[in-house]
Amino acid sequence: MTSKLRAPVPNITADAERIESVVRREAPALLAYFERRSTPHDAADLLGETLLIAWRRVSAVPVDDQEARMWLFGVARRVLMTSRRSGVRRQALTDRLREEALTRPSVAEPQDDQLREALASLDPLDAEIIRLLHWDGFGLSEIAQHLGKPAGTIRSRYSRARAALRAALER
């Protein structure tokens, strides 16, 4: 008979009690740490992220109170640095997209006032079906999926919308 080696079962209750104690004691100081380095709204999010990491890595939290405090602040620092790097990347992407939007011609809406007025006269769902099909290149089944409607409903609404649009343009 072979013996099977088993990993020791962690004491989940003790871990939970220890992390609760550490969090209860250190959360106000961590929140103040984040508030001094970011906005109040961001501070709350950063604290939440830090505490989530602490709960996920509960077995890594040192038993000694001072070491646990230092460990938590180390996690907080890394969370803050990651947030700042993400913010810089997000801002760079926003700047690039803004520059691209300013340098390319706008194709958002047709310049034909008569067509815009005719579309505005349609039911909003019908107008959206027309736009998705003709401007955005979706098929009717894709439009049905996108709008969360049955395909048959979209087909019949498209047929009515097309007829109503044609009539509005002929006026």
JSON list of C-alpha atoms in Angstrom, two decimals:
[
{"chain": "A", "resi": 1, "resn": "MET", "atom": "CA", "xyz": [0.00, 0.00, 0.00]},
{"chain": "A", "resi": 2, "resn": "THR", "atom": "CA", "xyz": [1.37, 3.39, -0.95]},
{"chain": "A", "resi": 3, "resn": "SER", "atom": "CA", "xyz": [0.99, 6.35, 1.32]},
{"chain": "A", "resi": 4, "resn": "LYS", "atom": "CA", "xyz": [-0.27, 9.56, -0.12]},
{"chain": "A", "resi": 5, "resn": "LEU", "atom": "CA", "xyz": [1.32, 12.77, 1.03]},
{"chain": "A", "resi": 6, "resn": "ARG", "atom": "CA", "xyz": [-1.15, 15.53, 1.68]},
{"chain": "A", "resi": 7, "resn": "ALA", "atom": "CA", "xyz": [-0.45, 19.17, 1.99]},
{"chain": "A", "resi": 8, "resn": "PRO", "atom": "CA", "xyz": [-1.36, 20.59, 5.37]},
{"chain": "A", "resi": 9, "resn": "VAL", "atom": "CA", "xyz": [-4.83, 22.08, 5.44]},
{"chain": "A", "resi": 10, "resn": "PRO", "atom": "CA", "xyz": [-4.62, 25.80, 6.15]},
{"chain": "A", "resi": 11, "resn": "ASN", "atom": "CA", "xyz": [-6.49, 27.10, 9.14]},
{"chain": "A", "resi": 12, "resn": "ILE", "atom": "CA", "xyz": [-8.93, 29.29, 7.24]},
{"chain": "A", "resi": 13, "resn": "THR", "atom": "CA", "xyz": [-10.66, 30.59, 10.34]},
{"chain": "A", "resi": 14, "resn": "ALA", "atom": "CA", "xyz": [-7.40, 31.73, 11.92]},
{"chain": "A", "resi": 15, "resn": "ASP", "atom": "CA", "xyz": [-6.29, 33.36, 8.65]},
{"chain": "A", "resi": 16, "resn": "ALA", "atom": "CA", "xyz": [-9.62, 35.17, 8.33]},
{"chain": "A", "resi": 17, "resn": "GLU", "atom": "CA", "xyz": [-9.49, 36.39, 11.92]},
{"chain": "A", "resi": 18, "resn": "ARG", "atom": "CA", "xyz": [-5.88, 37.56, 11.51]},
{"chain": "A", "resi": 19, "resn": "ILE", "atom": "CA", "xyz": [-6.53, 39.46, 8.27]},
{"chain": "A", "resi": 20, "resn": "GLU", "atom": "CA", "xyz": [-9.72, 41.00, 9.69]},
{"chain": "A", "resi": 21, "resn": "SER", "atom": "CA", "xyz": [-7.75, 42.25, 12.66]},
{"chain": "A", "resi": 22, "resn": "VAL", "atom": "CA", "xyz": [-4.97, 43.66, 10.48]},
{"chain": "A", "resi": 23, "resn": "VAL", "atom": "CA", "xyz": [-7.42, 45.30, 8.08]},
{"chain": "A", "resi": 24, "resn": "ARG", "atom": "CA", "xyz": [-9.53, 46.81, 10.85]},
{"chain": "A", "resi": 25, "resn": "ARG", "atom": "CA", "xyz": [-6.41, 48.26, 12.43]},
{"chain": "A", "resi": 26, "resn": "GLU", "atom": "CA", "xyz": [-4.63, 49.47, 9.26]},
{"chain": "A", "resi": 27, "resn": "ALA", "atom": "CA", "xyz": [-7.44, 50.47, 6.85]},
{"chain": "A", "resi": 28, "resn": "PRO", "atom": "CA", "xyz": [-7.77, 54.05, 8.17]},
{"chain": "A", "resi": 29, "resn": "ALA", "atom": "CA", "xyz": [-4.01, 54.59, 7.84]},
{"chain": "A", "resi": 30, "resn": "LEU", "atom": "CA", "xyz": [-4.01, 53.07, 4.34]},
{"chain": "A", "resi": 31, "resn": "LEU", "atom": "CA", "xyz": [-6.90, 55.28, 3.29]},
{"chain": "A", "resi": 32, "resn": "ALA", "atom": "CA", "xyz": [-5.04, 58.35, 4.56]},
{"chain": "A", "resi": 33, "resn": "TYR", "atom": "CA", "xyz": [-1.93, 57.16, 2.67]},
{"chain": "A", "resi": 34, "resn": "PHE", "atom": "CA", "xyz": [-3.93, 57.02, -0.57]},
{"chain": "A", "resi": 35, "resn": "GLU", "atom": "CA", "xyz": [-5.76, 60.31, 0.07]},
{"chain": "A", "resi": 36, "resn": "ARG", "atom": "CA", "xyz": [-2.45, 62.13, 0.42]},
{"chain": "A", "resi": 37, "resn": "ARG", "atom": "CA", "xyz": [-1.29, 60.74, -2.90]},
{"chain": "A", "resi": 38, "resn": "SER", "atom": "CA", "xyz": [-4.48, 60.78, -5.04]},
{"chain": "A", "resi": 39, "resn": "THR", "atom": "CA", "xyz": [-8.06, 62.05, -5.16]},
{"chain": "A", "resi": 40, "resn": "PRO", "atom": "CA", "xyz": [-10.56, 60.99, -2.48]},
{"chain": "A", "resi": 41, "resn": "HIS", "atom": "CA", "xyz": [-12.53, 58.94, -5.03]},
{"chain": "A", "resi": 42, "resn": "ASP", "atom": "CA", "xyz": [-9.39, 57.20, -6.26]},
{"chain": "A", "resi": 43, "resn": "ALA", "atom": "CA", "xyz": [-8.21, 56.67, -2.67]},
{"chain": "A", "resi": 44, "resn": "ALA", "atom": "CA", "xyz": [-11.26, 54.56, -1.86]},
{"chain": "A", "resi": 45, "resn": "ASP", "atom": "CA", "xyz": [-10.77, 52.46, -5.01]},
{"chain": "A", "resi": 46, "resn": "LEU", "atom": "CA", "xyz": [-7.07, 52.02, -4.27]},
{"chain": "A", "resi": 47, "resn": "LEU", "atom": "CA", "xyz": [-7.84, 50.95, -0.70]},
{"chain": "A", "resi": 48, "resn": "GLY", "atom": "CA", "xyz": [-10.37, 48.45, -1.99]},
{"chain": "A", "resi": 49, "resn": "GLU", "atom": "CA", "xyz": [-7.82, 47.01, -4.42]},
{"chain": "A", "resi": 50, "resn": "THR", "atom": "CA", "xyz": [-5.22, 46.76, -1.66]},
{"chain": "A", "resi": 51, "resn": "LEU", "atom": "CA", "xyz": [-7.60, 44.98, 0.70]},
{"chain": "A", "resi": 52, "resn": "LEU", "atom": "CA", "xyz": [-8.67, 42.61, -2.07]},
{"chain": "A", "resi": 53, "resn": "ILE", "atom": "CA", "xyz": [-5.05, 41.63, -2.61]},
{"chain": "A", "resi": 54, "resn": "ALA", "atom": "CA", "xyz": [-4.59, 41.15, 1.13]},
{"chain": "A", "resi": 55, "resn": "TRP", "atom": "CA", "xyz": [-7.60, 38.82, 1.31]},
{"chain": "A", "resi": 56, "resn": "ARG", "atom": "CA", "xyz": [-6.45, 36.88, -1.74]},
{"chain": "A", "resi": 57, "resn": "ARG", "atom": "CA", "xyz": [-2.96, 36.47, -0.33]},
{"chain": "A", "resi": 58, "resn": "VAL", "atom": "CA", "xyz": [-3.97, 35.99, 3.30]},
{"chain": "A", "resi": 59, "resn": "SER", "atom": "CA", "xyz": [-1.37, 33.25, 3.78]},
{"chain": "A", "resi": 60, "resn": "ALA", "atom": "CA", "xyz": [1.40, 35.72, 2.81]},
{"chain": "A", "resi": 61, "resn": "VAL", "atom": "CA", "xyz": [0.42, 38.28, 5.47]},
{"chain": "A", "resi": 62, "resn": "PRO", "atom": "CA", "xyz": [3.00, 38.13, 8.26]},
{"chain": "A", "resi": 63, "resn": "VAL", "atom": "CA", "xyz": [1.82, 37.11, 11.71]},
{"chain": "A", "resi": 64, "resn": "ASP", "atom": "CA", "xyz": [3.72, 39.91, 13.48]},
{"chain": "A", "resi": 65, "resn": "ASP", "atom": "CA", "xyz": [1.63, 43.10, 13.63]},
{"chain": "A", "resi": 66, "resn": "GLN", "atom": "CA", "xyz": [4.45, 45.45, 12.59]},
{"chain": "A", "resi": 67, "resn": "GLU", "atom": "CA", "xyz": [5.51, 43.17, 9.73]},
{"chain": "A", "resi": 68, "resn": "ALA", "atom": "CA", "xyz": [1.87, 42.85, 8.62]},
{"chain": "A", "resi": 69, "resn": "ARG", "atom": "CA", "xyz": [1.60, 46.65, 8.59]},
{"chain": "A", "resi": 70, "resn": "MET", "atom": "CA", "xyz": [4.76, 46.96, 6.49]},
{"chain": "A", "resi": 71, "resn": "TRP", "atom": "CA", "xyz": [3.53, 44.21, 4.14]},
{"chain": "A", "resi": 72, "resn": "LEU", "atom": "CA", "xyz": [0.19, 45.99, 3.64]},
{"chain": "A", "resi": 73, "resn": "PHE", "atom": "CA", "xyz": [1.87, 49.32, 2.97]},
{"chain": "A", "resi": 74, "resn": "GLY", "atom": "CA", "xyz": [4.15, 47.58, 0.47]},
{"chain": "A", "resi": 75, "resn": "VAL", "atom": "CA", "xyz": [1.08, 46.22, -1.32]},
{"chain": "A", "resi": 76, "resn": "ALA", "atom": "CA", "xyz": [-0.49, 49.70, -1.15]},
{"chain": "A", "resi": 77, "resn": "ARG", "atom": "CA", "xyz": [2.58, 51.27, -2.74]},
{"chain": "A", "resi": 78, "resn": "ARG", "atom": "CA", "xyz": [2.55, 48.75, -5.60]},
{"chain": "A", "resi": 79, "resn": "VAL", "atom": "CA", "xyz": [-1.19, 49.30, -6.13]},
{"chain": "A", "resi": 80, "resn": "LEU", "atom": "CA", "xyz": [-0.61, 53.07, -6.26]},
{"chain": "A", "resi": 81, "resn": "MET", "atom": "CA", "xyz": [2.28, 52.74, -8.73]},
{"chain": "A", "resi": 82, "resn": "THR", "atom": "CA", "xyz": [0.26, 50.42, -10.95]},
{"chain": "A", "resi": 83, "resn": "SER", "atom": "CA", "xyz": [-2.63, 52.86, -10.88]},
{"chain": "A", "resi": 84, "resn": "ARG", "atom": "CA", "xyz": [-0.36, 55.74, -11.86]},
{"chain": "A", "resi": 85, "resn": "ARG", "atom": "CA", "xyz": [1.18, 53.77, -14.73]},
{"chain": "A", "resi": 86, "resn": "SER", "atom": "CA", "xyz": [-2.30, 52.82, -15.94]},
{"chain": "A", "resi": 87, "resn": "GLY", "atom": "CA", "xyz": [-3.36, 56.47, -15.74]},
{"chain": "A", "resi": 88, "resn": "VAL", "atom": "CA", "xyz": [-0.38, 57.57, -17.81]},
{"chain": "A", "resi": 89, "resn": "ARG", "atom": "CA", "xyz": [-1.12, 54.91, -20.45]},
{"chain": "A", "resi": 90, "resn": "ARG", "atom": "CA", "xyz": [-4.81, 55.81, -20.45]},
{"chain": "A", "resi": 91, "resn": "GLN", "atom": "CA", "xyz": [-4.00, 59.51, -20.91]},
{"chain": "A", "resi": 92, "resn": "ALA", "atom": "CA", "xyz": [-1.56, 58.73, -23.74]},
{"chain": "A", "resi": 93, "resn": "LEU", "atom": "CA", "xyz": [-4.23, 56.65, -25.48]},
{"chain": "A", "resi": 94, "resn": "THR", "atom": "CA", "xyz": [-6.80, 59.42, -25.02]},
{"chain": "A", "resi": 95, "resn": "ASP", "atom": "CA", "xyz": [-4.39, 61.97, -26.49]},
{"chain": "A", "resi": 96, "resn": "ARG", "atom": "CA", "xyz": [-3.63, 59.70, -29.48]},
{"chain": "A", "resi": 97, "resn": "LEU", "atom": "CA", "xyz": [-7.33, 59.07, -30.15]},
{"chain": "A", "resi": 98, "resn": "ARG", "atom": "CA", "xyz": [-8.13, 62.78, -29.83]},
{"chain": "A", "resi": 99, "resn": "GLU", "atom": "CA", "xyz": [-5.37, 63.65, -32.28]},
{"chain": "A", "resi": 100, "resn": "GLU", "atom": "CA", "xyz": [-6.58, 61.00, -34.72]},
{"chain": "A", "resi": 101, "resn": "ALA", "atom": "CA", "xyz": [-10.17, 62.21, -34.44]},
{"chain": "A", "resi": 102, "resn": "LEU", "atom": "CA", "xyz": [-9.08, 65.79, -35.15]},
{"chain": "A", "resi": 103, "resn": "THR", "atom": "CA", "xyz": [-6.99, 64.89, -38.19]},
{"chain": "A", "resi": 104, "resn": "ARG", "atom": "CA", "xyz": [-9.36, 62.57, -40.04]},
{"chain": "A", "resi": 105, "resn": "PRO", "atom": "CA", "xyz": [-12.53, 63.65, -41.79]},
{"chain": "A", "resi": 106, "resn": "SER", "atom": "CA", "xyz": [-15.73, 63.04, -39.87]},
{"chain": "A", "resi": 107, "resn": "VAL", "atom": "CA", "xyz": [-18.00, 60.35, -41.24]},
{"chain": "A", "resi": 108, "resn": "ALA", "atom": "CA", "xyz": [-20.34, 60.19, -38.27]},
{"chain": "A", "resi": 109, "resn": "GLU", "atom": "CA", "xyz": [-23.42, 61.55, -40.05]},
{"chain": "A", "resi": 110, "resn": "PRO", "atom": "CA", "xyz": [-24.38, 62.19, -43.62]},
{"chain": "A", "resi": 111, "resn": "GLN", "atom": "CA", "xyz": [-24.23, 65.81, -44.70]},
{"chain": "A", "resi": 112, "resn": "ASP", "atom": "CA", "xyz": [-27.59, 65.48, -46.43]},
{"chain": "A", "resi": 113, "resn": "ASP", "atom": "CA", "xyz": [-30.04, 67.46, -44.31]},
{"chain": "A", "resi": 114, "resn": "GLN", "atom": "CA", "xyz": [-33.01, 65.82, -46.02]},
{"chain": "A", "resi": 115, "resn": "LEU", "atom": "CA", "xyz": [-31.74, 62.34, -45.08]},
{"chain": "A", "resi": 116, "resn": "ARG", "atom": "CA", "xyz": [-31.09, 63.42, -41.47]},
{"chain": "A", "resi": 117, "resn": "GLU", "atom": "CA", "xyz": [-34.60, 64.86, -41.19]},
{"chain": "A", "resi": 118, "resn": "ALA", "atom": "CA", "xyz": [-36.12, 61.72, -42.72]},
{"chain": "A", "resi": 119, "resn": "LEU", "atom": "CA", "xyz": [-34.23, 59.50, -40.26]},
{"chain": "A", "resi": 120, "resn": "ALA", "atom": "CA", "xyz": [-35.29, 61.72, -37.36]},
{"chain": "A", "resi": 121, "resn": "SER", "atom": "CA", "xyz": [-38.94, 61.25, -38.39]},
{"chain": "A", "resi": 122, "resn": "LEU", "atom": "CA", "xyz": [-38.67, 57.46, -37.96]},
{"chain": "A", "resi": 123, "resn": "ASP", "atom": "CA", "xyz": [-39.23, 55.52, -34.77]},
{"chain": "A", "resi": 124, "resn": "PRO", "atom": "CA", "xyz": [-35.87, 55.55, -32.90]},
{"chain": "A", "resi": 125, "resn": "LEU", "atom": "CA", "xyz": [-35.50, 51.76, -33.16]},
{"chain": "A", "resi": 126, "resn": "ASP", "atom": "CA", "xyz": [-36.25, 51.81, -36.88]},
{"chain": "A", "resi": 127, "resn": "ALA", "atom": "CA", "xyz": [-33.75, 54.60, -37.45]},
{"chain": "A", "resi": 128, "resn": "GLU", "atom": "CA", "xyz": [-31.13, 52.64, -35.51]},
{"chain": "A", "resi": 129, "resn": "ILE", "atom": "CA", "xyz": [-31.77, 49.55, -37.64]},
{"chain": "A", "resi": 130, "resn": "ILE", "atom": "CA", "xyz": [-31.25, 51.63, -40.80]},
{"chain": "A", "resi": 131, "resn": "ARG", "atom": "CA", "xyz": [-28.03, 53.16, -39.41]},
{"chain": "A", "resi": 132, "resn": "LEU", "atom": "CA", "xyz": [-26.61, 49.82, -38.25]},
{"chain": "A", "resi": 133, "resn": "LEU", "atom": "CA", "xyz": [-27.34, 48.16, -41.57]},
{"chain": "A", "resi": 134, "resn": "HIS", "atom": "CA", "xyz": [-26.32, 50.89, -44.01]},
{"chain": "A", "resi": 135, "resn": "TRP", "atom": "CA", "xyz": [-23.74, 52.93, -42.12]},
{"chain": "A", "resi": 136, "resn": "ASP", "atom": "CA", "xyz": [-22.11, 50.38, -39.84]},
{"chain": "A", "resi": 137, "resn": "GLY", "atom": "CA", "xyz": [-22.27, 47.37, -42.15]},
{"chain": "A", "resi": 138, "resn": "PHE", "atom": "CA", "xyz": [-24.10, 44.93, -39.87]},
{"chain": "A", "resi": 139, "resn": "GLY", "atom": "CA", "xyz": [-26.40, 42.24, -41.26]},
{"chain": "A", "resi": 140, "resn": "LEU", "atom": "CA", "xyz": [-29.99, 41.93, -40.04]},
{"chain": "A", "resi": 141, "resn": "SER", "atom": "CA", "xyz": [-29.20, 38.90, -37.86]},
{"chain": "A", "resi": 142, "resn": "GLU", "atom": "CA", "xyz": [-26.26, 40.76, -36.30]},
{"chain": "A", "resi": 143, "resn": "ILE", "atom": "CA", "xyz": [-28.50, 43.76, -35.66]},
{"chain": "A", "resi": 144, "resn": "ALA", "atom": "CA", "xyz": [-31.04, 41.48, -33.96]},
{"chain": "A", "resi": 145, "resn": "GLN", "atom": "CA", "xyz": [-28.31, 40.10, -31.72]},
{"chain": "A", "resi": 146, "resn": "HIS", "atom": "CA", "xyz": [-26.91, 43.58, -31.01]},
{"chain": "A", "resi": 147, "resn": "LEU", "atom": "CA", "xyz": [-30.33, 45.00, -30.10]},
{"chain": "A", "resi": 148, "resn": "GLY", "atom": "CA", "xyz": [-31.48, 41.88, -28.25]},
{"chain": "A", "resi": 149, "resn": "LYS", "atom": "CA", "xyz": [-34.54, 41.43, -30.47]},
{"chain": "A", "resi": 150, "resn": "PRO", "atom": "CA", "xyz": [-35.78, 38.42, -32.48]},
{"chain": "A", "resi": 151, "resn": "ALA", "atom": "CA", "xyz": [-34.42, 38.30, -36.03]},
{"chain": "A", "resi": 152, "resn": "GLY", "atom": "CA", "xyz": [-37.95, 38.19, -37.48]},
{"chain": "A", "resi": 153, "resn": "THR", "atom": "CA", "xyz": [-38.83, 41.38, -35.64]},
{"chain": "A", "resi": 154, "resn": "ILE", "atom": "CA", "xyz": [-35.77, 43.15, -37.01]},
{"chain": "A", "resi": 155, "resn": "ARG", "atom": "CA", "xyz": [-36.51, 41.99, -40.57]},
{"chain": "A", "resi": 156, "resn": "SER", "atom": "CA", "xyz": [-40.10, 43.22, -40.45]},
{"chain": "A", "resi": 157, "resn": "ARG", "atom": "CA", "xyz": [-39.13, 46.50, -38.76]},
{"chain": "A", "resi": 158, "resn": "TYR", "atom": "CA", "xyz": [-36.40, 47.04, -41.36]},
{"chain": "A", "resi": 159, "resn": "SER", "atom": "CA", "xyz": [-38.89, 46.52, -44.17]},
{"chain": "A", "resi": 160, "resn": "ARG", "atom": "CA", "xyz": [-41.32, 49.04, -42.64]},
{"chain": "A", "resi": 161, "resn": "ALA", "atom": "CA", "xyz": [-38.50, 51.47, -41.80]},
{"chain": "A", "resi": 162, "resn": "ARG", "atom": "CA", "xyz": [-37.14, 51.34, -45.34]},
{"chain": "A", "resi": 163, "resn": "ALA", "atom": "CA", "xyz": [-40.60, 52.07, -46.77]},
{"chain": "A", "resi": 164, "resn": "ALA", "atom": "CA", "xyz": [-41.15, 54.92, -44.29]},
{"chain": "A", "resi": 165, "resn": "LEU", "atom": "CA", "xyz": [-37.71, 56.38, -45.06]},
{"chain": "A", "resi": 166, "resn": "ARG", "atom": "CA", "xyz": [-38.37, 56.20, -48.81]},
{"chain": "A", "resi": 167, "resn": "ALA", "atom": "CA", "xyz": [-41.73, 57.96, -48.33]},
{"chain": "A", "resi": 168, "resn": "ALA", "atom": "CA", "xyz": [-40.14, 60.66, -46.13]},
{"chain": "A", "resi": 169, "resn": "LEU", "atom": "CA", "xyz": [-37.42, 61.29, -48.71]},
{"chain": "A", "resi": 170, "resn": "GLU", "atom": "CA", "xyz": [-39.96, 61.57, -51.55]},
{"chain": "A", "resi": 171, "resn": "ARG", "atom": "CA", "xyz": [-41.90, 64.32, -49.76]}
]
